[in-house]
Short mmCIF file of C-alpha atoms in Angstrom, two decimals:
data_model
loop_
_atom_site.label_atom_id
_atom_site.label_comp_id
_atom_site.label_asym_id
_atom_site.label_seq_id
_atom_site.Cartn_x
_atom_site.Cartn_y
_atom_site.Cartn_z
CA ASN U 1 25.40 42.62 79.72
CA LYS U 2 22.38 44.37 78.42
CA ASP U 3 23.05 47.16 81.00
CA GLN U 4 26.57 47.59 79.78
CA ILE U 5 25.54 47.96 76.24
CA LEU U 6 22.98 50.42 76.92
CA ASN U 7 25.60 52.49 78.93
CA ILE U 8 27.92 52.49 76.10
CA LEU U 9 25.64 53.01 73.16
CA PRO U 10 25.34 56.82 73.69
CA LEU U 11 29.14 57.13 73.36
CA VAL U 12 29.14 54.96 70.32
CA GLU U 13 26.40 57.35 68.75
CA VAL U 14 28.63 60.40 69.71
CA SER U 15 31.60 58.60 68.06
CA PHE U 16 29.73 57.79 65.03
CA ALA U 17 28.34 61.21 64.62
CA GLN U 18 31.68 62.82 64.83
CA VAL U 19 32.99 60.31 62.02
CA VAL U 20 29.80 61.27 59.84
CA ALA U 21 30.71 65.05 60.19
CA SER U 22 34.32 64.22 59.23
CA PHE U 23 33.20 62.65 56.09
CA GLU U 24 30.87 65.41 55.20
CA LYS U 25 33.58 68.00 55.58
CA LEU U 26 35.58 66.07 53.01
CA SER U 27 33.00 66.42 50.33
CA VAL U 28 32.17 70.05 51.23
CA SER U 29 34.26 73.12 50.06
CA PRO U 30 35.53 74.92 53.32
CA GLU U 31 35.33 78.30 51.43
CA THR U 32 31.56 78.08 50.12
CA GLY U 33 30.10 75.23 52.08
CA GLU U 34 28.99 73.88 48.76
CA ASP U 35 29.41 70.12 47.69
CA ILE U 36 32.53 69.66 45.86
CA SER U 37 31.82 68.25 42.33
CA GLN U 38 34.25 66.43 40.46
CA PRO U 39 35.04 68.44 37.28
CA SER U 40 35.05 66.93 33.84
CA GLU U 41 38.11 67.06 31.71
CA THR U 42 36.77 70.02 29.73
CA ASP U 43 36.18 71.93 33.03
CA ILE U 44 39.63 71.87 34.27
CA ALA U 45 41.38 75.01 33.81
CA PRO U 46 45.28 75.71 34.05
CA PRO U 47 46.13 76.78 37.71
CA ASP U 48 45.56 80.33 38.54
CA SER U 49 48.61 81.64 40.44
CA SER U 50 46.97 85.11 40.85
CA ASN U 51 45.33 84.05 43.91
CA PHE U 52 48.30 82.22 45.17
CA PHE U 53 48.90 84.47 48.36
CA GLU U 54 45.17 84.42 49.41
CA LEU U 55 45.55 80.45 49.23
CA ILE U 56 48.43 80.79 51.57
CA GLU U 57 46.48 83.01 54.00
CA LYS U 58 43.57 80.29 53.90
CA LEU U 59 46.13 77.45 54.64
CA ASP U 60 47.53 79.44 57.41
CA LYS U 61 44.22 80.04 59.06
CA SER U 62 43.21 76.41 58.71
CA LEU U 63 46.71 75.50 60.43
CA GLN U 64 45.99 77.99 63.12
CA ASN U 65 42.67 76.30 63.79
CA ALA U 66 44.53 72.92 63.63
CA ASP U 67 42.01 71.55 60.97
CA PRO U 68 43.67 68.72 59.00
CA VAL U 69 40.76 68.45 56.63
CA GLU U 70 40.58 71.98 55.60
CA SER U 71 44.44 72.35 55.64
CA GLU U 72 44.80 69.43 53.20
CA TYR U 73 42.15 71.04 50.85
CA TRP U 74 43.95 74.44 50.77
CA LEU U 75 47.22 72.41 50.33
CA ARG U 76 45.87 70.88 47.17
CA GLU U 77 44.62 74.13 45.84
CA ILE U 78 48.25 75.64 46.56
CA SER U 79 49.89 72.72 44.88
CA ALA U 80 47.93 73.25 41.65
CA CYS U 81 49.38 76.85 41.25
CA LEU U 82 53.04 75.67 41.62
CA SER U 83 55.61 75.61 38.89
CA SER U 84 57.88 72.44 38.63
CA ASP U 85 60.66 74.42 40.53
CA PRO U 86 62.36 71.65 42.48
CA SER U 87 62.72 73.88 45.66
CA ASP U 88 58.85 74.38 45.77
CA LYS U 89 58.30 70.77 45.41
CA LYS U 90 60.76 69.97 48.37
CA GLU U 91 59.08 72.71 50.46
CA LEU U 92 55.56 71.41 49.69
CA GLU U 93 56.56 67.67 50.34
CA TYR U 94 57.70 68.84 53.92
CA LEU U 95 54.45 70.72 54.49
CA ILE U 96 52.59 67.81 53.41
CA GLN U 97 54.41 65.79 55.78
CA GLN U 98 53.89 68.39 58.72
CA ILE U 99 50.04 68.43 58.04
CA GLY U 100 49.97 64.78 57.93
CA ASP U 101 51.82 64.32 61.24
CA TYR U 102 49.34 67.12 62.69
CA ASN U 103 52.40 69.27 63.43
CA PHE U 104 50.48 72.50 62.59
CA ASP U 105 52.88 74.79 64.28
CA ASP U 106 55.87 73.52 62.42
CA ALA U 107 53.56 73.49 59.18
CA ARG U 108 52.90 77.14 59.80
CA ALA U 109 56.67 77.95 60.19
CA VAL U 110 57.31 76.03 56.78
CA LEU U 111 54.44 78.03 55.21
CA SER U 112 55.70 81.19 56.40
CA ARG U 113 59.24 80.58 54.91
CA PHE U 114 57.77 79.21 51.71
CA ASN U 115 55.45 82.50 51.40
CA GLN U 116 58.48 84.85 52.19
CA LYS U 117 60.44 83.15 49.40
CA ARG U 118 57.66 83.26 46.95
CA MET U 119 57.07 87.13 47.77
CA ARG U 120 60.76 87.57 47.11
CA ASP U 121 60.89 85.58 43.87
CA GLU U 122 57.71 87.61 42.74
CA GLY U 123 58.64 90.95 43.72
#
């Protein structure tokens, strides 16, 4: 019994290290690598849509890398830039669903359509 535990222990340690690394990613900004601090109410600025297309590119790259943590981060940033347009909300909900289901290729297709629509609307 002791030998079995000693044989399994290294696997448990590796698994635990992966879990710890995932939690650390949740509290670190993918862009800067710095800790994400919670803003106070006075620090919260209105969403800046000027960098919307840059955020789209970053989300696409994280989807291409199949990184769910980073993808959700960029999705939240994009969501903050969106208006209350019902079609935007519908696309965003579908994108959230695809990322949550780890369907990164489908999410990239949805993101591409969404990006093209936004470019037409802005252009």
